[in-house]
């Protein structure tokens, strides 16, 4: 690693660090000029209507935001020196051999690039080049920053056979940098196996099984940023979406994409996606498991179509002095054909009056008339046709239908015949049916059932790409809800089977992808951790045989002796927890106090009494408040430099079954980046040895 005091020199370059700092300053000035050029645009002479003016102004405002210079985010983090000239097309307009790799493209007044976007093809060797395959790169340079200032650099001469392999000190320092503030992007530290996932083709769905600390969440977000760069026009039309487990988690990650130059990516929880009703109730675990079972999709389909009735009477249409009769057998053929085509219920309801009207028009033509399309539309609106359609194919309100299904035992029994047994039907039914759908105590699982029913009636719009994080916790019906939103697009599925903490947690990724509607998806497994210290991940991995016996234990590139402390506290545990928090806060970075949900009020009162400021999960840390009090149920996906874990046994018993409790503990044990302190009064689970 080279520092400001380095005496190394290159040919005609006696002050390499000074030259790199000058390039950084010039690049920042160029970015500022790019932003000022956009701000100076006069739109008065280029817009036709006030609507187009608003649209264009919005695009300009978004461009100005995208050109923001984030003070503590390095504008570039690496440099590639190629052996040969790169083609103009591949290098974003440059024919040079040296490229600075950064978070966004920056060009000078002449249009020559000063920083190349990390997503550009010419940047790919920064992540994948090696001495075995240098990819025409002579030298790869990494830069080190402190508070936004360039302070060091490090070179790898990939084409020099005499230079041996060494671990990058700057890369290690960046990975181990304290986590203060929101989730950091990993664009400077992407590894080859991660880069392959990030740059995978948009037409395919990728599933990433990632152990704690392998960067799977960041990989998914960087994949979104890459796809928006490589397929911007396509995704601008179809949209992108990141689905997270809860709002706290989404708040935690929402700063990553802007740092990568992407602002227009929707974020939602599954509950927000299916927000057709207000969720006011909660299901018991067994009930939620049945409602989340994929069999419910067929139950709902049967219920939706249960109202279809084959006609027994003809449809007689009166027009002027003439009467046109469509016999019952002909109407039955039309209805049966629509049933056999298996199109959406609502689409069939819209098609049925037109089909009946067409049958009338055929008879009119046979009678010597010459009707046109306007006549057919008029016939389709005829009262007799409407009455026939209403009798044969009645309208379905998804909310009211699910309300009836959960309230009416006979209706449920008919729809679930051969799918759910009597005990399962009893679990699904409300014990005290509400009077109306408006007053019903809808649960989260009920909302997913309503979403499924809504799609059976009218097709859900599809997006271009959907990223699903913490996917191991989704039920089959939730997978179907997300899958409906990317039927014509692709998905990136991220998760860890060992961290499944719901009663309906995913058993295998093949099963999950089937419910998502992406059977052909490619599954990648990330086992090398970059975040959790080796001592900590080895301790947590003792639980794997009990919670996910098919998974390989994770390894870590970080060897940090002394990063794990497990201490039994016979009495005065609250005082010990407080002391451990104070010890952790003596270090730089964020601190998480993780405990069973039932313990949170007690610990909050204790912290307040001690005058120790603390935050809720998802809230950005500050210099004055670096401690976050985290319920174990919200710890998933979060990370802290130092973690104090309170009473593992209470975390386990806070779950409905022992295996789920062990999985919740596994999640809690793997949130630490630099150090973990486990305090317990009750015995530790025997699975931890």
XYZ file of C-alpha atoms in Angstrom:
689
model
C 0.000 0.000 0.000
C 1.256 3.479 -0.827
C 0.744 6.455 1.466
C 1.498 10.182 1.270
C 5.052 9.436 2.421
C 5.677 6.812 -0.251
C 8.930 7.184 -2.167
C 7.896 4.855 -4.985
C 7.926 6.391 -8.402
C 6.874 5.424 -11.857
C 8.369 6.505 -15.103
C 7.761 10.255 -15.494
C 5.620 10.203 -12.338
C 7.507 11.207 -9.203
C 4.365 12.039 -7.192
C 1.727 9.418 -8.085
C -0.462 10.148 -5.071
C -0.429 13.857 -5.825
C -1.355 13.161 -9.428
C -4.283 10.961 -8.338
C -5.502 13.664 -5.968
C -5.320 16.175 -8.795
C -7.397 13.871 -10.990
C -9.943 13.534 -8.188
C -10.202 17.315 -7.824
C -10.518 17.747 -11.587
C -13.176 15.022 -11.750
C -15.210 16.670 -9.002
C -14.955 19.991 -10.845
C -16.081 18.290 -14.062
C -19.053 16.701 -12.292
C -19.978 20.116 -10.885
C -19.816 21.586 -14.396
C -22.031 18.773 -15.728
C -24.605 19.568 -13.050
C -24.433 23.308 -13.699
C -24.964 22.717 -17.425
C -28.184 20.876 -16.668
C -29.307 23.491 -14.135
C -28.772 26.211 -16.749
C -31.054 24.601 -19.321
C -33.829 26.909 -20.551
C -36.877 24.776 -21.334
C -39.174 27.587 -22.466
C -38.408 27.194 -26.157
C -38.347 23.391 -26.325
C -41.688 22.414 -24.790
C -44.988 22.318 -26.612
C -47.667 22.098 -23.920
C -47.700 22.636 -20.192
C -47.902 18.851 -19.770
C -44.747 18.217 -21.790
C -43.078 21.083 -19.928
C -43.815 19.396 -16.588
C -42.548 16.046 -17.842
C -39.350 17.550 -19.201
C -38.770 19.582 -16.042
C -39.149 16.431 -13.954
C -36.567 14.670 -16.109
C -34.185 17.606 -15.689
C -34.701 17.624 -11.907
C -33.956 13.896 -11.746
C -30.837 14.410 -13.837
C -29.635 17.131 -11.445
C -30.161 14.775 -8.502
C -28.276 12.019 -10.268
C -25.324 14.369 -10.783
C -25.001 15.158 -7.084
C -21.503 14.858 -5.659
C -21.802 12.910 -2.413
C -19.140 14.403 -0.173
C -18.177 11.243 1.715
C -18.584 8.882 -1.230
C -15.420 8.513 -3.352
C -15.984 9.581 -6.964
C -13.675 6.804 -8.139
C -12.159 3.888 -6.276
C -9.939 2.228 -8.842
C -7.947 2.512 -12.030
C -7.267 0.101 -14.875
C -4.192 0.376 -17.082
C -4.798 -1.680 -20.198
C -2.057 -3.227 -22.303
C -3.765 -2.229 -25.519
C -6.130 0.467 -26.701
C -9.797 -0.181 -25.978
C -12.290 0.326 -28.782
C -14.245 3.554 -28.743
C -17.577 1.769 -28.440
C -16.531 -0.197 -25.383
C -14.924 2.703 -23.573
C -17.840 5.146 -23.616
C -16.124 7.294 -26.198
C -12.474 7.053 -25.104
C -9.607 5.447 -27.008
C -7.160 5.659 -24.117
C -5.582 2.837 -22.156
C -6.124 4.161 -18.623
C -9.533 4.266 -16.991
C -10.651 5.472 -13.583
C -13.489 3.291 -12.275
C -16.153 4.968 -10.155
C -19.811 5.185 -9.209
C -20.897 7.196 -12.217
C -19.634 8.495 -15.555
C -17.913 11.902 -15.486
C -16.615 13.692 -18.571
C -14.686 16.897 -19.125
C -15.682 19.932 -21.213
C -14.607 18.138 -24.408
C -16.687 15.067 -23.615
C -13.691 12.868 -22.776
C -14.339 10.522 -19.850
C -12.572 11.250 -16.585
C -14.386 8.537 -14.610
C -15.988 5.441 -16.100
C -19.179 4.030 -14.585
C -18.461 0.776 -12.729
C -21.229 -0.868 -14.764
C -19.657 -0.148 -18.169
C -18.155 -3.159 -20.014
C -14.671 -1.637 -19.842
C -14.912 -1.648 -16.023
C -15.626 -5.361 -15.695
C -11.923 -6.427 -15.482
C -11.593 -4.348 -12.320
C -13.636 -7.060 -10.590
C -12.720 -10.164 -12.567
C -9.156 -9.793 -13.834
C -6.553 -12.047 -12.216
C -3.008 -13.146 -12.878
C -4.355 -16.324 -14.473
C -6.633 -14.226 -16.692
C -5.479 -10.583 -16.720
C -8.097 -9.640 -19.353
C -5.543 -7.384 -21.100
C -4.979 -5.384 -17.905
C -1.402 -4.456 -17.108
C -2.121 -2.892 -13.739
C -5.084 -2.569 -11.397
C -4.913 0.236 -8.872
C -7.144 0.534 -5.806
C -7.563 3.759 -3.851
C -8.020 4.284 -0.132
C -10.080 7.143 1.282
C -10.529 8.754 4.677
C -13.538 11.041 5.050
C -13.805 11.502 1.287
C -10.096 12.379 0.922
C -7.808 10.166 -1.177
C -5.088 8.987 1.204
C -3.531 5.846 -0.297
C -3.298 3.580 -3.301
C -2.280 0.018 -4.039
C -1.191 -1.621 -7.292
C -1.471 -5.119 -8.730
C 0.682 -5.720 -11.793
C -1.466 -8.460 -13.265
C 0.690 -9.010 -16.333
C 3.971 -9.220 -14.374
C 4.852 -12.927 -13.952
C 7.380 -12.087 -11.222
C 4.828 -10.496 -8.887
C 3.210 -12.925 -6.465
C -0.380 -13.073 -5.229
C -1.013 -10.984 -2.131
C -4.219 -10.076 -0.336
C -5.269 -6.490 -0.933
C -4.793 -4.470 2.252
C -7.005 -1.666 0.929
C -9.739 -4.143 0.020
C -9.583 -5.622 3.511
C -9.662 -2.152 5.081
C -12.725 -1.173 3.028
C -14.559 -4.364 3.973
C -13.748 -3.879 7.670
C -14.542 -0.147 7.734
C -16.891 0.745 10.644
C -20.611 0.784 9.809
C -21.763 4.271 10.809
C -24.846 5.509 8.990
C -26.982 3.624 6.473
C -26.031 0.413 4.704
C -22.901 0.946 2.631
C -22.575 0.003 -0.981
C -19.947 -2.600 -1.866
C -19.189 -1.365 -5.349
C -15.493 -0.946 -4.522
C -15.186 -4.435 -3.030
C -17.270 -6.634 -5.342
C -15.671 -10.054 -5.711
C -15.567 -12.080 -8.968
C -18.317 -14.491 -7.896
C -20.483 -11.545 -6.836
C -19.814 -9.688 -10.086
C -21.061 -12.662 -12.095
C -24.398 -12.386 -10.287
C -24.536 -8.589 -10.615
C -23.993 -8.719 -14.384
C -26.150 -11.769 -15.130
C -28.426 -11.318 -18.140
C -31.721 -9.529 -17.526
C -33.743 -12.264 -19.231
C -32.898 -14.824 -16.568
C -33.901 -15.103 -12.923
C -31.075 -15.605 -10.418
C -31.478 -17.110 -6.947
C -28.695 -16.438 -4.431
C -28.330 -18.662 -1.370
C -26.034 -16.570 0.778
C -24.668 -17.270 4.232
C -24.483 -14.341 6.675
C -21.937 -11.721 5.673
C -21.572 -12.851 2.059
C -23.045 -9.595 0.765
C -26.121 -11.096 -0.900
C -28.320 -8.070 -0.173
C -25.777 -5.623 -1.543
C -25.246 -7.896 -4.561
C -28.996 -7.762 -5.267
C -29.076 -3.964 -5.056
C -26.014 -3.614 -7.252
C -27.682 -5.953 -9.734
C -30.628 -3.543 -9.903
C -28.230 -0.646 -10.498
C -26.420 -2.611 -13.205
C -29.627 -3.624 -14.999
C -30.875 -0.024 -14.939
C -27.612 1.014 -16.565
C -27.505 -1.755 -19.180
C -31.243 -1.791 -19.972
C -32.388 1.687 -18.981
C -35.027 2.242 -21.680
C -36.547 -1.180 -21.207
C -36.782 -0.886 -17.412
C -37.955 2.730 -17.633
C -41.065 1.365 -19.363
C -41.599 -1.707 -17.212
C -40.274 -0.629 -13.805
C -38.147 -2.194 -11.082
C -39.024 -3.152 -7.524
C -37.132 -4.192 -4.393
C -39.197 -6.295 -1.975
C -37.949 -6.419 1.625
C -39.188 -8.143 4.792
C -40.217 -4.987 6.660
C -40.156 -1.192 6.420
C -37.227 -0.881 8.853
C -35.133 -3.029 6.549
C -36.107 -0.964 3.497
C -35.166 2.242 5.309
C -31.840 0.643 6.111
C -30.982 -0.086 2.477
C -32.576 2.883 0.747
C -29.354 4.916 0.733
C -27.438 2.395 -1.382
C -29.002 2.967 -4.802
C -28.679 6.784 -4.781
C -24.971 6.335 -4.046
C -24.827 4.245 -7.213
C -26.577 6.915 -9.257
C -30.031 5.291 -9.263
C -33.021 7.124 -7.798
C -36.123 5.648 -9.397
C -36.458 2.177 -7.856
C -39.642 1.298 -5.981
C -39.374 -0.422 -2.603
C -42.111 -2.302 -0.801
C -42.834 -5.033 1.680
C -45.011 -7.955 0.624
C -47.759 -6.525 2.827
C -47.626 -3.223 0.969
C -47.829 -5.036 -2.362
C -51.066 -6.753 -1.378
C -52.597 -3.830 0.493
C -56.174 -4.332 -0.700
C -57.506 -4.259 2.863
C -56.390 -2.904 6.197
C -54.704 -5.628 8.235
C -56.090 -5.534 11.772
C -55.879 -9.167 12.848
C -53.293 -11.890 13.261
C -53.473 -15.620 12.591
C -52.207 -18.431 14.758
C -49.152 -20.147 13.261
C -51.114 -23.223 12.080
C -53.783 -21.066 10.453
C -51.223 -18.849 8.731
C -49.438 -21.947 7.436
C -52.606 -23.263 5.782
C -53.570 -19.872 4.354
C -50.065 -19.570 2.922
C -50.121 -23.034 1.359
C -50.111 -23.187 -2.444
C -53.275 -25.328 -2.351
C -55.190 -22.189 -1.422
C -54.668 -20.908 -4.968
C -56.837 -23.728 -6.318
C -59.357 -23.263 -3.496
C -59.717 -19.617 -4.497
C -59.973 -20.490 -8.169
C -62.775 -22.931 -7.395
C -64.536 -20.285 -5.298
C -64.266 -17.627 -8.002
C -65.697 -19.921 -10.660
C -68.348 -21.452 -8.399
C -70.899 -18.871 -9.478
C -70.730 -19.788 -13.177
C -74.058 -21.299 -14.260
C -74.817 -22.937 -17.601
C -77.834 -21.254 -19.235
C -81.126 -23.099 -19.458
C -83.158 -20.357 -21.134
C -82.625 -18.657 -24.500
C -81.580 -15.033 -24.833
C -84.097 -12.993 -26.842
C -82.942 -9.618 -28.161
C -85.549 -7.155 -29.443
C -84.409 -4.595 -32.027
C -87.117 -2.477 -33.574
C -89.894 -4.739 -34.777
C -87.767 -7.871 -34.889
C -86.770 -10.396 -32.239
C -83.531 -12.374 -32.371
C -83.295 -15.573 -30.364
C -80.074 -17.287 -29.222
C -81.088 -20.751 -27.969
C -79.891 -22.120 -24.610
C -77.680 -24.822 -26.187
C -75.803 -22.177 -28.182
C -75.349 -20.020 -25.099
C -74.070 -23.083 -23.238
C -71.454 -23.679 -25.938
C -70.250 -20.083 -25.578
C -70.021 -20.322 -21.786
C -68.278 -23.704 -21.873
C -65.739 -22.411 -24.377
C -64.875 -19.476 -22.117
C -64.557 -21.844 -19.164
C -62.249 -24.177 -21.094
C -60.022 -21.316 -22.284
C -59.135 -20.615 -18.643
C -58.733 -16.886 -19.158
C -59.110 -14.391 -16.307
C -62.613 -14.387 -14.849
C -63.078 -10.684 -15.502
C -61.793 -10.938 -19.078
C -64.266 -13.724 -19.732
C -67.060 -11.628 -18.204
C -66.182 -8.839 -20.639
C -65.973 -11.241 -23.580
C -69.278 -13.034 -22.917
C -71.687 -10.214 -23.942
C -69.649 -9.650 -27.105
C -69.819 -13.359 -27.941
C -73.587 -13.400 -27.429
C -73.921 -10.213 -29.505
C -71.873 -11.817 -32.274
C -74.237 -14.796 -32.288
C -77.129 -12.337 -32.691
C -75.325 -10.565 -35.561
C -74.873 -13.873 -37.385
C -78.623 -14.447 -37.192
C -79.274 -10.870 -38.366
C -77.046 -11.444 -41.396
C -78.832 -14.703 -42.100
C -82.078 -12.697 -41.934
C -80.890 -10.332 -44.652
C -79.572 -7.434 -42.552
C -76.070 -5.941 -42.756
C -75.061 -5.017 -39.188
C -71.654 -3.495 -38.363
C -69.482 -3.312 -35.232
C -71.592 -0.509 -33.796
C -74.626 -2.760 -33.903
C -72.696 -5.533 -32.132
C -71.683 -3.134 -29.346
C -75.280 -1.987 -29.012
C -76.516 -5.583 -28.806
C -73.857 -6.361 -26.172
C -75.359 -3.582 -24.048
C -78.907 -4.851 -24.537
C -80.820 -5.535 -21.310
C -81.544 -9.147 -22.274
C -77.863 -9.837 -22.977
C -76.843 -8.188 -19.706
C -79.375 -10.305 -17.813
C -78.057 -13.488 -19.405
C -74.450 -12.580 -18.582
C -75.346 -11.737 -14.981
C -77.117 -15.068 -14.567
C -74.357 -17.140 -16.194
C -71.215 -15.287 -15.196
C -71.910 -13.090 -12.142
C -69.480 -10.346 -11.127
C -66.963 -11.219 -8.408
C -65.709 -8.823 -5.752
C -62.397 -10.330 -4.481
C -62.728 -8.906 -0.965
C -66.317 -10.079 -0.541
C -65.505 -13.507 -1.985
C -62.637 -14.135 0.467
C -64.855 -12.848 3.298
C -67.491 -15.411 2.341
C -64.894 -18.171 1.999
C -63.587 -17.595 5.522
C -67.083 -17.194 7.001
C -69.240 -19.812 5.240
C -68.295 -23.406 6.114
C -70.375 -24.894 3.282
C -68.922 -22.525 0.680
C -65.381 -23.312 1.863
C -66.070 -27.059 1.903
C -67.244 -26.967 -1.714
C -64.247 -24.909 -2.874
C -61.721 -26.946 -0.857
C -63.123 -30.374 -1.698
C -60.194 -32.734 -2.290
C -57.682 -30.006 -1.368
C -58.049 -29.306 2.369
C -59.230 -31.840 4.926
C -61.833 -31.039 7.569
C -59.274 -30.048 10.205
C -57.513 -27.697 7.793
C -60.816 -26.119 6.778
C -61.635 -25.561 10.440
C -58.321 -23.743 10.895
C -59.048 -21.448 7.963
C -62.587 -20.498 9.021
C -63.148 -17.525 11.327
C -64.433 -18.666 14.713
C -66.750 -15.639 14.821
C -67.545 -14.505 11.271
C -67.676 -10.693 10.987
C -70.844 -9.106 9.659
C -69.204 -7.594 6.600
C -65.949 -7.455 4.701
C -65.471 -3.886 5.894
C -65.403 -4.875 9.579
C -63.452 -8.122 9.117
C -60.259 -8.617 11.182
C -58.123 -9.235 8.099
C -54.725 -10.825 8.690
C -51.575 -10.525 6.587
C -52.264 -13.969 5.102
C -55.848 -12.934 4.256
C -54.536 -9.956 2.292
C -52.454 -12.329 0.156
C -55.569 -14.446 -0.491
C -57.410 -11.326 -1.651
C -54.496 -10.462 -3.937
C -54.615 -13.939 -5.474
C -58.366 -13.582 -5.997
C -57.914 -10.143 -7.540
C -55.485 -11.642 -10.038
C -57.915 -14.431 -10.858
C -60.399 -11.734 -11.848
C -58.056 -9.216 -13.496
C -54.415 -9.834 -14.422
C -51.806 -8.112 -12.256
C -49.457 -5.771 -14.125
C -45.926 -7.119 -14.544
C -42.682 -5.252 -13.865
C -39.388 -5.596 -15.689
C -37.346 -6.783 -12.727
C -38.047 -7.588 -9.093
C -35.484 -8.148 -6.326
C -36.758 -10.208 -3.390
C -34.642 -10.116 -0.235
C -34.954 -12.402 2.790
C -36.986 -14.640 0.510
C -36.603 -17.704 2.727
C -39.366 -16.349 4.979
C -42.061 -16.189 2.307
C -44.998 -18.570 2.069
C -45.905 -20.204 -1.251
C -48.847 -17.800 -1.618
C -46.547 -14.823 -0.998
C -44.178 -16.138 -3.666
C -47.127 -16.295 -6.037
C -48.039 -12.683 -5.184
C -44.516 -11.521 -6.065
C -44.341 -13.779 -9.104
C -47.469 -12.133 -10.515
C -45.542 -8.869 -10.567
C -42.764 -10.238 -12.774
C -44.553 -12.685 -15.066
C -43.064 -11.005 -18.142
C -39.904 -9.852 -16.363
C -37.105 -11.422 -14.349
C -36.230 -11.608 -10.679
C -33.296 -11.752 -8.306
C -34.124 -13.897 -5.280
C -31.911 -13.474 -2.210
C -31.977 -15.426 1.004
C -30.524 -17.975 3.384
C -32.444 -21.145 4.207
C -30.763 -21.232 7.625
C -32.365 -17.888 8.479
C -35.950 -18.926 7.764
C -37.885 -17.847 10.861
C -41.530 -18.196 9.843
C -43.609 -21.358 10.386
C -43.948 -21.575 6.585
C -40.256 -20.888 5.832
C -38.935 -22.123 2.499
C -37.802 -25.737 2.445
C -35.775 -25.528 -0.764
C -35.041 -22.919 -3.406
C -36.356 -25.185 -6.166
C -39.731 -25.252 -4.409
C -39.686 -21.502 -3.861
C -38.812 -20.756 -7.485
C -41.645 -22.999 -8.647
C -44.168 -20.967 -6.659
C -42.587 -17.777 -7.988
C -43.170 -19.059 -11.524
C -39.424 -19.169 -12.294
C -38.639 -22.893 -12.426
C -35.682 -22.427 -14.748
C -33.843 -19.944 -12.523
C -30.122 -20.342 -11.872
C -29.169 -20.915 -8.218
C -25.891 -19.515 -6.890
C -24.455 -20.236 -3.445
C -22.257 -17.698 -1.662
C -20.377 -19.206 1.285
C -17.378 -16.884 1.664
C -18.196 -14.162 4.144
C -16.682 -10.699 4.071
C -18.513 -9.154 7.017
C -18.787 -11.521 9.973
C -15.462 -12.382 11.677
C -14.377 -15.996 11.318
C -14.578 -16.707 15.050
C -18.172 -15.439 15.183
C -19.430 -17.253 12.078
C -17.805 -20.505 13.244
C -19.647 -20.223 16.569
C -23.006 -19.513 14.910
C -22.459 -22.327 12.382
C -22.651 -24.855 15.218
C -26.417 -24.439 14.831
C -26.510 -25.382 11.124
C -26.891 -29.182 11.572
C -30.081 -28.507 13.542
C -31.567 -25.691 11.431
C -30.371 -26.351 7.850
C -28.511 -29.662 7.617
C -28.041 -29.422 3.845
C -26.099 -26.160 3.873
C -22.337 -25.870 3.907
C -21.018 -23.742 6.788
C -19.801 -20.291 5.810
C -16.179 -19.286 5.878
C -14.806 -15.806 6.454
C -11.938 -13.864 4.912
C -11.642 -11.996 8.203
C -9.535 -13.497 10.947
C -10.219 -11.399 14.045
C -9.068 -13.143 17.237
C -10.960 -11.972 20.293
C -14.025 -10.909 18.301
C -16.274 -13.306 20.284
C -17.073 -13.165 23.987
C -19.586 -15.541 25.577
C -20.154 -14.816 29.258
C -22.494 -16.346 31.808
C -23.913 -13.808 34.267
C -25.359 -15.591 37.332
C -27.097 -12.410 38.522
C -27.416 -8.735 37.633
C -27.717 -9.357 33.914
C -29.161 -5.880 33.204
C -26.071 -4.273 34.728
C -23.864 -6.570 32.672
C -25.745 -5.635 29.487
C -25.358 -1.935 30.248
C -21.643 -2.365 30.912
C -21.212 -4.328 27.669
C -22.928 -1.543 25.707
C -20.607 1.053 27.240
C -17.589 -1.132 26.357
C -18.789 -1.504 22.758
C -19.354 2.249 22.404
C -15.707 2.859 23.251
C -14.947 1.499 19.795
C -15.614 3.314 16.546
C -18.765 2.391 14.668
C -22.315 1.254 15.339
C -23.524 -0.916 18.214
C -26.581 -3.164 18.237
C -28.190 -4.471 21.416
C -30.238 -7.484 20.294
C -32.718 -9.169 22.600
C -35.921 -11.184 22.625
C -38.891 -8.994 21.767
C -40.372 -9.367 25.254
C -37.195 -7.911 26.774
C -37.165 -4.738 24.651
C -39.375 -2.548 26.927
C -37.268 -3.468 29.962
C -34.006 -2.746 28.173
C -35.332 0.517 26.741
C -36.260 1.710 30.237
C -32.838 0.659 31.505
C -31.008 2.580 28.760
C -33.108 5.684 29.335
C -32.473 5.558 33.081
C -28.745 5.300 32.385
C -28.891 8.298 30.047
C -27.688 6.202 27.126
C -29.333 7.389 23.857
C -30.546 4.605 21.607
C -32.271 4.260 18.251
C -34.907 2.048 16.663
C -33.926 -0.351 13.839
C -33.668 1.370 10.476
C -32.842 4.762 11.994
C -29.572 6.229 10.785
C -26.875 6.443 13.439
C -25.249 9.749 14.337
C -22.142 10.795 16.228
C -24.299 11.252 19.348
C -26.404 8.090 18.974
C -24.637 4.956 17.786
C -26.545 2.368 19.833
C -29.591 0.649 18.334
C -31.984 -1.447 20.430
C -33.058 -4.312 18.194
C -35.873 -6.824 18.783
C -34.640 -10.217 17.614
C -37.539 -10.439 15.155
C -36.277 -7.320 13.337
C -32.557 -8.150 13.330
C -32.552 -9.955 10.019
C -30.646 -8.134 7.290
C -29.191 -5.541 9.676
C -25.552 -5.251 10.675
C -23.581 -3.467 13.385
C -19.896 -3.139 14.132
C -20.412 -4.470 17.652
C -23.329 -6.524 18.932
C -24.380 -7.230 22.508
C -26.682 -10.255 22.501
C -28.949 -10.620 25.511
C -30.075 -14.068 26.721
C -30.102 -16.547 23.789
C -32.553 -18.836 25.591
C -35.185 -16.066 25.660
C -34.792 -15.556 21.909
C -35.413 -19.271 21.338
C -38.448 -19.529 23.613
C -39.942 -16.405 22.021
C -40.669 -18.435 18.881
C -43.479 -20.968 18.337
C -41.110 -23.955 17.997
C -37.524 -24.860 18.897
C -36.134 -24.982 15.349
C -37.539 -21.560 14.498
C -36.077 -20.281 17.775
C -32.645 -21.648 16.860
C -32.884 -19.991 13.461
C -33.781 -16.680 15.091
C -30.733 -17.078 17.325
C -28.554 -17.857 14.286
C -29.687 -14.586 12.714
C -28.951 -12.645 15.898
C -25.490 -14.187 16.302
C -24.437 -13.140 12.807
C -25.172 -9.394 12.874
C -21.728 -8.349 14.166
C -19.014 -6.958 11.892
C -16.222 -6.507 14.429
C -17.217 -7.998 17.768
C -19.959 -10.024 19.462
C -20.636 -10.270 23.192
C -23.154 -12.906 24.304
C -24.524 -12.543 27.838
C -26.680 -15.230 29.411
C -28.082 -16.290 32.754
C -30.056 -19.282 31.524
C -28.161 -22.247 29.995
C -27.186 -21.936 26.337
C -28.867 -24.340 23.899
C -27.007 -27.629 23.670
C -26.779 -27.154 19.882
C -24.152 -24.464 20.550
C -22.001 -27.038 22.293
